[in-house]
Structure formats: C-alpha cells, structure tokens
Amino acid sequence: MSNVKQTDQGAARRLDFICGVVLAVLSLVALVWVIPAAVPGEASRGEVAPSFFPKLTAGIIFICSLALAVLNRDALRANARIGGWTILGEIAGWGVLATIIMLLLIHVGLVPASILATAVATVVARYRGHWGIPVVVAIALPFVLRFGVQALFSIELP
C-alpha cells in the first residue's frame, strides 16, 4: 500500500517539476515578448505604467514556478508514471475555465467574473476543507482587490 502512495507522490512531484519549468518558460516569454508587444510601457508623471501589473504578475509567476521546479528537480529520477489522459483532461479543463473567465472579465467585469472563477476553481481543484472559507474568499476577495487597487493606485477596474 505504501509503495502505491510513493509512486503517486513521485508522479505528483514529477508533474510539479514539469509544470514549474513550463510556467517559468511561459512567464519569461510573457516578460520579454508578449507584454512589451501588447501593453504600453509608458505612463505620465505620477501614474503607474500600464505594463507594471502584467510585468509584476509574470515576474511573481516566474519566481514561484522556478521554486516549484527547483524543489522537485530530484523527482525526475523517480520511477513513476504520470496519468497522461487524466492530466491532459485537467489541462484542457483549466484552459476552458481560463477562456470563460477572460470572456466574463470583458463582458461582465472583474467582481462577478472573479467570484465565479474562485468558486469554480475551488470545485475543480477538489478542495475538501471547510466550505465557508472558499465562499468568503470567493465573495470578499474581488471586492477587496477592486477597492485596494482603486484606493492605492487610482486605477478603475472593469
């Protein structure tokens, strides 16, 4: 029984390493190519540049994904199988969810899209703890973020 758990843990750690490497590469692509090409980098005096938050987000993702890859680098040597179709299905599901969230952000705004995104992500990620926490986070976090960004940076979110 413990051998099965070790195999599953080895597969999970290998998947974490692979995800860390892929996310690190994608965040670097975003930092050096996508953001400079798609988001204006200049701001008037006393304002935050439009490219600041995308670059900050991509930088944080790069640091976290690099840490994920480094912490799980020894899992490459583990003799464990990763369920290919299961992982492909999960990746496709998260991709569809990301597309829906992006469309909701465009058409209904930040707060409703964020509430729905947090609630669906909690279910998809199979959260098994007390349900009160994700409900409060799903409802409160978008309002806190919207107020915080507006108060601190004078940026009106959609």
C-alpha positions as protocol buffer text, in pm:
chain_id: "A"
residue {
  index: 1
  type: MET
  ca { x: 0 y: 0 z: 0 }
}
residue {
  index: 2
  type: SER
  ca { x: 277 y: 246 z: 87 }
}
residue {
  index: 3
  type: ASN
  ca { x: 455 y: 162 z: -240 }
}
residue {
  index: 4
  type: VAL
  ca { x: 149 y: 283 z: -434 }
}
residue {
  index: 5
  type: LYS
  ca { x: 144 y: 606 z: -234 }
}
residue {
  index: 6
  type: GLN
  ca { x: 516 y: 658 z: -301 }
}
residue {
  index: 7
  type: THR
  ca { x: 460 y: 603 z: -673 }
}
residue {
  index: 8
  type: ASP
  ca { x: 171 y: 851 z: -672 }
}
residue {
  index: 9
  type: GLN
  ca { x: 381 y: 1101 z: -479 }
}
residue {
  index: 10
  type: GLY
  ca { x: 672 y: 1055 z: -722 }
}
residue {
  index: 11
  type: ALA
  ca { x: 438 y: 1114 z: -1015 }
}
residue {
  index: 12
  type: ALA
  ca { x: 295 y: 1424 z: -849 }
}
residue {
  index: 13
  type: ARG
  ca { x: 641 y: 1562 z: -780 }
}
residue {
  index: 14
  type: ARG
  ca { x: 749 y: 1494 z: -1140 }
}
residue {
  index: 15
  type: LEU
  ca { x: 438 y: 1673 z: -1262 }
}
residue {
  index: 16
  type: ASP
  ca { x: 518 y: 1965 z: -1029 }
}
residue {
  index: 17
  type: PHE
  ca { x: 868 y: 1985 z: -1178 }
}
residue {
  index: 18
  type: ILE
  ca { x: 734 y: 1980 z: -1534 }
}
residue {
  index: 19
  type: CYS
  ca { x: 469 y: 2242 z: -1455 }
}
residue {
  index: 20
  type: GLY
  ca { x: 729 y: 2460 z: -1287 }
}
residue {
  index: 21
  type: VAL
  ca { x: 956 y: 2450 z: -1592 }
}
residue {
  index: 22
  type: VAL
  ca { x: 671 y: 2513 z: -1837 }
}
residue {
  index: 23
  type: LEU
  ca { x: 533 y: 2804 z: -1632 }
}
residue {
  index: 24
  type: ALA
  ca { x: 881 y: 2954 z: -1592 }
}
residue {
  index: 25
  type: VAL
  ca { x: 934 y: 2946 z: -1969 }
}
residue {
  index: 26
  type: LEU
  ca { x: 586 y: 3090 z: -2039 }
}
residue {
  index: 27
  type: SER
  ca { x: 634 y: 3370 z: -1787 }
}
residue {
  index: 28
  type: LEU
  ca { x: 968 y: 3460 z: -1944 }
}
residue {
  index: 29
  type: VAL
  ca { x: 801 y: 3469 z: -2287 }
}
residue {
  index: 30
  type: ALA
  ca { x: 537 y: 3699 z: -2141 }
}
residue {
  index: 31
  type: LEU
  ca { x: 801 y: 3924 z: -1981 }
}
residue {
  index: 32
  type: VAL
  ca { x: 1026 y: 3962 z: -2284 }
}
residue {
  index: 33
  type: TRP
  ca { x: 784 y: 3935 z: -2574 }
}
residue {
  index: 34
  type: VAL
  ca { x: 408 y: 3941 z: -2506 }
}
residue {
  index: 35
  type: ILE
  ca { x: 386 y: 4225 z: -2253 }
}
residue {
  index: 36
  type: PRO
  ca { x: 626 y: 4463 z: -2433 }
}
residue {
  index: 37
  type: ALA
  ca { x: 443 y: 4399 z: -2762 }
}
residue {
  index: 38
  type: ALA
  ca { x: 87 y: 4426 z: -2631 }
}
residue {
  index: 39
  type: VAL
  ca { x: 89 y: 4664 z: -2334 }
}
residue {
  index: 40
  type: PRO
  ca { x: 207 y: 5025 z: -2341 }
}
residue {
  index: 41
  type: GLY
  ca { x: 502 y: 5070 z: -2108 }
}
residue {
  index: 42
  type: GLU
  ca { x: 495 y: 5446 z: -2062 }
}
residue {
  index: 43
  type: ALA
  ca { x: 293 y: 5641 z: -1806 }
}
residue {
  index: 44
  type: SER
  ca { x: 258 y: 6007 z: -1733 }
}
residue {
  index: 45
  type: ARG
  ca { x: 431 y: 6150 z: -1430 }
}
residue {
  index: 46
  type: GLY
  ca { x: 288 y: 6022 z: -1102 }
}
residue {
  index: 47
  type: GLU
  ca { x: 93 y: 5734 z: -1259 }
}
residue {
  index: 48
  type: VAL
  ca { x: 155 y: 5363 z: -1267 }
}
residue {
  index: 49
  type: ALA
  ca { x: 257 y: 5240 z: -1612 }
}
residue {
  index: 50
  type: PRO
  ca { x: 2 y: 5011 z: -1778 }
}
residue {
  index: 51
  type: SER
  ca { x: 269 y: 4742 z: -1810 }
}
residue {
  index: 52
  type: PHE
  ca { x: 355 y: 4746 z: -1438 }
}
residue {
  index: 53
  type: PHE
  ca { x: 98 y: 4493 z: -1316 }
}
residue {
  index: 54
  type: PRO
  ca { x: 136 y: 4247 z: -1605 }
}
residue {
  index: 55
  type: LYS
  ca { x: 515 y: 4252 z: -1556 }
}
residue {
  index: 56
  type: LEU
  ca { x: 477 y: 4216 z: -1179 }
}
residue {
  index: 57
  type: THR
  ca { x: 241 y: 3921 z: -1223 }
}
residue {
  index: 58
  type: ALA
  ca { x: 465 y: 3750 z: -1478 }
}
residue {
  index: 59
  type: GLY
  ca { x: 766 y: 3806 z: -1251 }
}
residue {
  index: 60
  type: ILE
  ca { x: 589 y: 3654 z: -950 }
}
residue {
  index: 61
  type: ILE
  ca { x: 478 y: 3356 z: -1159 }
}
residue {
  index: 62
  type: PHE
  ca { x: 838 y: 3313 z: -1281 }
}
residue {
  index: 63
  type: ILE
  ca { x: 978 y: 3313 z: -926 }
}
residue {
  index: 64
  type: CYS
  ca { x: 713 y: 3074 z: -792 }
}
residue {
  index: 65
  type: SER
  ca { x: 738 y: 2834 z: -1087 }
}
residue {
  index: 66
  type: LEU
  ca { x: 1116 y: 2834 z: -1069 }
}
residue {
  index: 67
  type: ALA
  ca { x: 1092 y: 2749 z: -698 }
}
residue {
  index: 68
  type: LEU
  ca { x: 845 y: 2468 z: -780 }
}
residue {
  index: 69
  type: ALA
  ca { x: 1083 y: 2323 z: -1037 }
}
residue {
  index: 70
  type: VAL
  ca { x: 1390 y: 2351 z: -812 }
}
residue {
  index: 71
  type: LEU
  ca { x: 1214 y: 2192 z: -513 }
}
residue {
  index: 72
  type: ASN
  ca { x: 1104 y: 1896 z: -726 }
}
residue {
  index: 73
  type: ARG
  ca { x: 1410 y: 1851 z: -951 }
}
residue {
  index: 74
  type: ASP
  ca { x: 1505 y: 1518 z: -792 }
}
residue {
  index: 75
  type: ALA
  ca { x: 1166 y: 1371 z: -891 }
}
residue {
  index: 76
  type: LEU
  ca { x: 1288 y: 1331 z: -1248 }
}
residue {
  index: 77
  type: ARG
  ca { x: 1482 y: 1027 z: -1138 }
}
residue {
  index: 78
  type: ALA
  ca { x: 1178 y: 870 z: -969 }
}
residue {
  index: 79
  type: ASN
  ca { x: 1028 y: 568 z: -1140 }
}
residue {
  index: 80
  type: ALA
  ca { x: 669 y: 688 z: -1151 }
}
residue {
  index: 81
  type: ARG
  ca { x: 407 y: 716 z: -1421 }
}
residue {
  index: 82
  type: ILE
  ca { x: 201 y: 1025 z: -1475 }
}
residue {
  index: 83
  type: GLY
  ca { x: -153 y: 956 z: -1597 }
}
residue {
  index: 84
  type: GLY
  ca { x: -132 y: 1123 z: -1939 }
}
residue {
  index: 85
  type: TRP
  ca { x: -501 y: 1134 z: -2030 }
}
residue {
  index: 86
  type: THR
  ca { x: -602 y: 1248 z: -1683 }
}
residue {
  index: 87
  type: ILE
  ca { x: -351 y: 1531 z: -1689 }
}
residue {
  index: 88
  type: LEU
  ca { x: -445 y: 1626 z: -2044 }
}
residue {
  index: 89
  type: GLY
  ca { x: -810 y: 1642 z: -1937 }
}
residue {
  index: 90
  type: GLU
  ca { x: -726 y: 1861 z: -1639 }
}
residue {
  index: 91
  type: ILE
  ca { x: -516 y: 2094 z: -1853 }
}
residue {
  index: 92
  type: ALA
  ca { x: -796 y: 2120 z: -2108 }
}
residue {
  index: 93
  type: GLY
  ca { x: -1045 y: 2190 z: -1829 }
}
residue {
  index: 94
  type: TRP
  ca { x: -830 y: 2466 z: -1682 }
}
residue {
  index: 95
  type: GLY
  ca { x: -781 y: 2610 z: -2031 }
}
residue {
  index: 96
  type: VAL
  ca { x: -1156 y: 2621 z: -2092 }
}
residue {
  index: 97
  type: LEU
  ca { x: -1206 y: 2777 z: -1749 }
}
residue {
  index: 98
  type: ALA
  ca { x: -942 y: 3043 z: -1823 }
}
residue {
  index: 99
  type: THR
  ca { x: -1111 y: 3126 z: -2154 }
}
residue {
  index: 100
  type: ILE
  ca { x: -1452 y: 3158 z: -1989 }
}
residue {
  index: 101
  type: ILE
  ca { x: -1308 y: 3380 z: -1716 }
}
residue {
  index: 102
  type: MET
  ca { x: -1140 y: 3604 z: -1973 }
}
residue {
  index: 103
  type: LEU
  ca { x: -1468 y: 3642 z: -2163 }
}
residue {
  index: 104
  type: LEU
  ca { x: -1653 y: 3716 z: -1839 }
}
residue {
  index: 105
  type: LEU
  ca { x: -1396 y: 3981 z: -1746 }
}
residue {
  index: 106
  type: ILE
  ca { x: -1457 y: 4152 z: -2079 }
}
residue {
  index: 107
  type: HIS
  ca { x: -1837 y: 4132 z: -2071 }
}
residue {
  index: 108
  type: VAL
  ca { x: -1946 y: 4148 z: -1704 }
}
residue {
  index: 109
  type: GLY
  ca { x: -1647 y: 4293 z: -1519 }
}
residue {
  index: 110
  type: LEU
  ca { x: -1398 y: 4196 z: -1252 }
}
residue {
  index: 111
  type: VAL
  ca { x: -1615 y: 4131 z: -948 }
}
residue {
  index: 112
  type: PRO
  ca { x: -1870 y: 3885 z: -1094 }
}
residue {
  index: 113
  type: ALA
  ca { x: -1604 y: 3707 z: -1302 }
}
residue {
  index: 114
  type: SER
  ca { x: -1372 y: 3673 z: -1002 }
}
residue {
  index: 115
  type: ILE
  ca { x: -1644 y: 3539 z: -776 }
}
residue {
  index: 116
  type: LEU
  ca { x: -1737 y: 3275 z: -1032 }
}
residue {
  index: 117
  type: ALA
  ca { x: -1372 y: 3195 z: -1111 }
}
residue {
  index: 118
  type: THR
  ca { x: -1280 y: 3143 z: -746 }
}
residue {
  index: 119
  type: ALA
  ca { x: -1586 y: 2927 z: -682 }
}
residue {
  index: 120
  type: VAL
  ca { x: -1530 y: 2708 z: -990 }
}
residue {
  index: 121
  type: ALA
  ca { x: -1155 y: 2678 z: -927 }
}
residue {
  index: 122
  type: THR
  ca { x: -1228 y: 2563 z: -572 }
}
residue {
  index: 123
  type: VAL
  ca { x: -1452 y: 2286 z: -705 }
}
residue {
  index: 124
  type: VAL
  ca { x: -1218 y: 2189 z: -991 }
}
residue {
  index: 125
  type: ALA
  ca { x: -919 y: 2176 z: -755 }
}
residue {
  index: 126
  type: ARG
  ca { x: -1119 y: 1939 z: -531 }
}
residue {
  index: 127
  type: TYR
  ca { x: -1097 y: 2147 z: -216 }
}
residue {
  index: 128
  type: ARG
  ca { x: -1209 y: 1924 z: 70 }
}
residue {
  index: 129
  type: GLY
  ca { x: -1184 y: 2151 z: 374 }
}
residue {
  index: 130
  type: HIS
  ca { x: -1448 y: 2364 z: 539 }
}
residue {
  index: 131
  type: TRP
  ca { x: -1661 y: 2524 z: 264 }
}
residue {
  index: 132
  type: GLY
  ca { x: -1709 y: 2850 z: 450 }
}
residue {
  index: 133
  type: ILE
  ca { x: -1355 y: 2964 z: 376 }
}
residue {
  index: 134
  type: PRO
  ca { x: -1371 y: 2947 z: -7 }
}
residue {
  index: 135
  type: VAL
  ca { x: -1720 y: 3100 z: -7 }
}
residue {
  index: 136
  type: VAL
  ca { x: -1599 y: 3400 z: 195 }
}
residue {
  index: 137
  type: VAL
  ca { x: -1283 y: 3429 z: -17 }
}
residue {
  index: 138
  type: ALA
  ca { x: -1477 y: 3398 z: -344 }
}
residue {
  index: 139
  type: ILE
  ca { x: -1711 y: 3680 z: -246 }
}
residue {
  index: 140
  type: ALA
  ca { x: -1480 y: 3910 z: -48 }
}
residue {
  index: 141
  type: LEU
  ca { x: -1154 y: 3892 z: -245 }
}
residue {
  index: 142
  type: PRO
  ca { x: -1278 y: 4061 z: -567 }
}
residue {
  index: 143
  type: PHE
  ca { x: -1427 y: 4349 z: -368 }
}
residue {
  index: 144
  type: VAL
  ca { x: -1109 y: 4389 z: -160 }
}
residue {
  index: 145
  type: LEU
  ca { x: -890 y: 4380 z: -472 }
}
residue {
  index: 146
  type: ARG
  ca { x: -1108 y: 4630 z: -655 }
}
residue {
  index: 147
  type: PHE
  ca { x: -1114 y: 4869 z: -361 }
}
residue {
  index: 148
  type: GLY
  ca { x: -741 y: 4825 z: -292 }
}
residue {
  index: 149
  type: VAL
  ca { x: -634 y: 4887 z: -650 }
}
residue {
  index: 150
  type: GLN
  ca { x: -863 y: 5187 z: -677 }
}
residue {
  index: 151
  type: ALA
  ca { x: -753 y: 5336 z: -344 }
}
residue {
  index: 152
  type: LEU
  ca { x: -380 y: 5269 z: -378 }
}
residue {
  index: 153
  type: PHE
  ca { x: -322 y: 5323 z: -749 }
}
residue {
  index: 154
  type: SER
  ca { x: -624 y: 5525 z: -863 }
}
residue {
  index: 155
  type: ILE
  ca { x: -697 y: 5263 z: -1127 }
}
residue {
  index: 156
  type: GLU
  ca { x: -1059 y: 5189 z: -1211 }
}
residue {
  index: 157
  type: LEU
  ca { x: -1101 y: 4817 z: -1276 }
}
residue {
  index: 158
  type: PRO
  ca { x: -1375 y: 4694 z: -1512 }
}
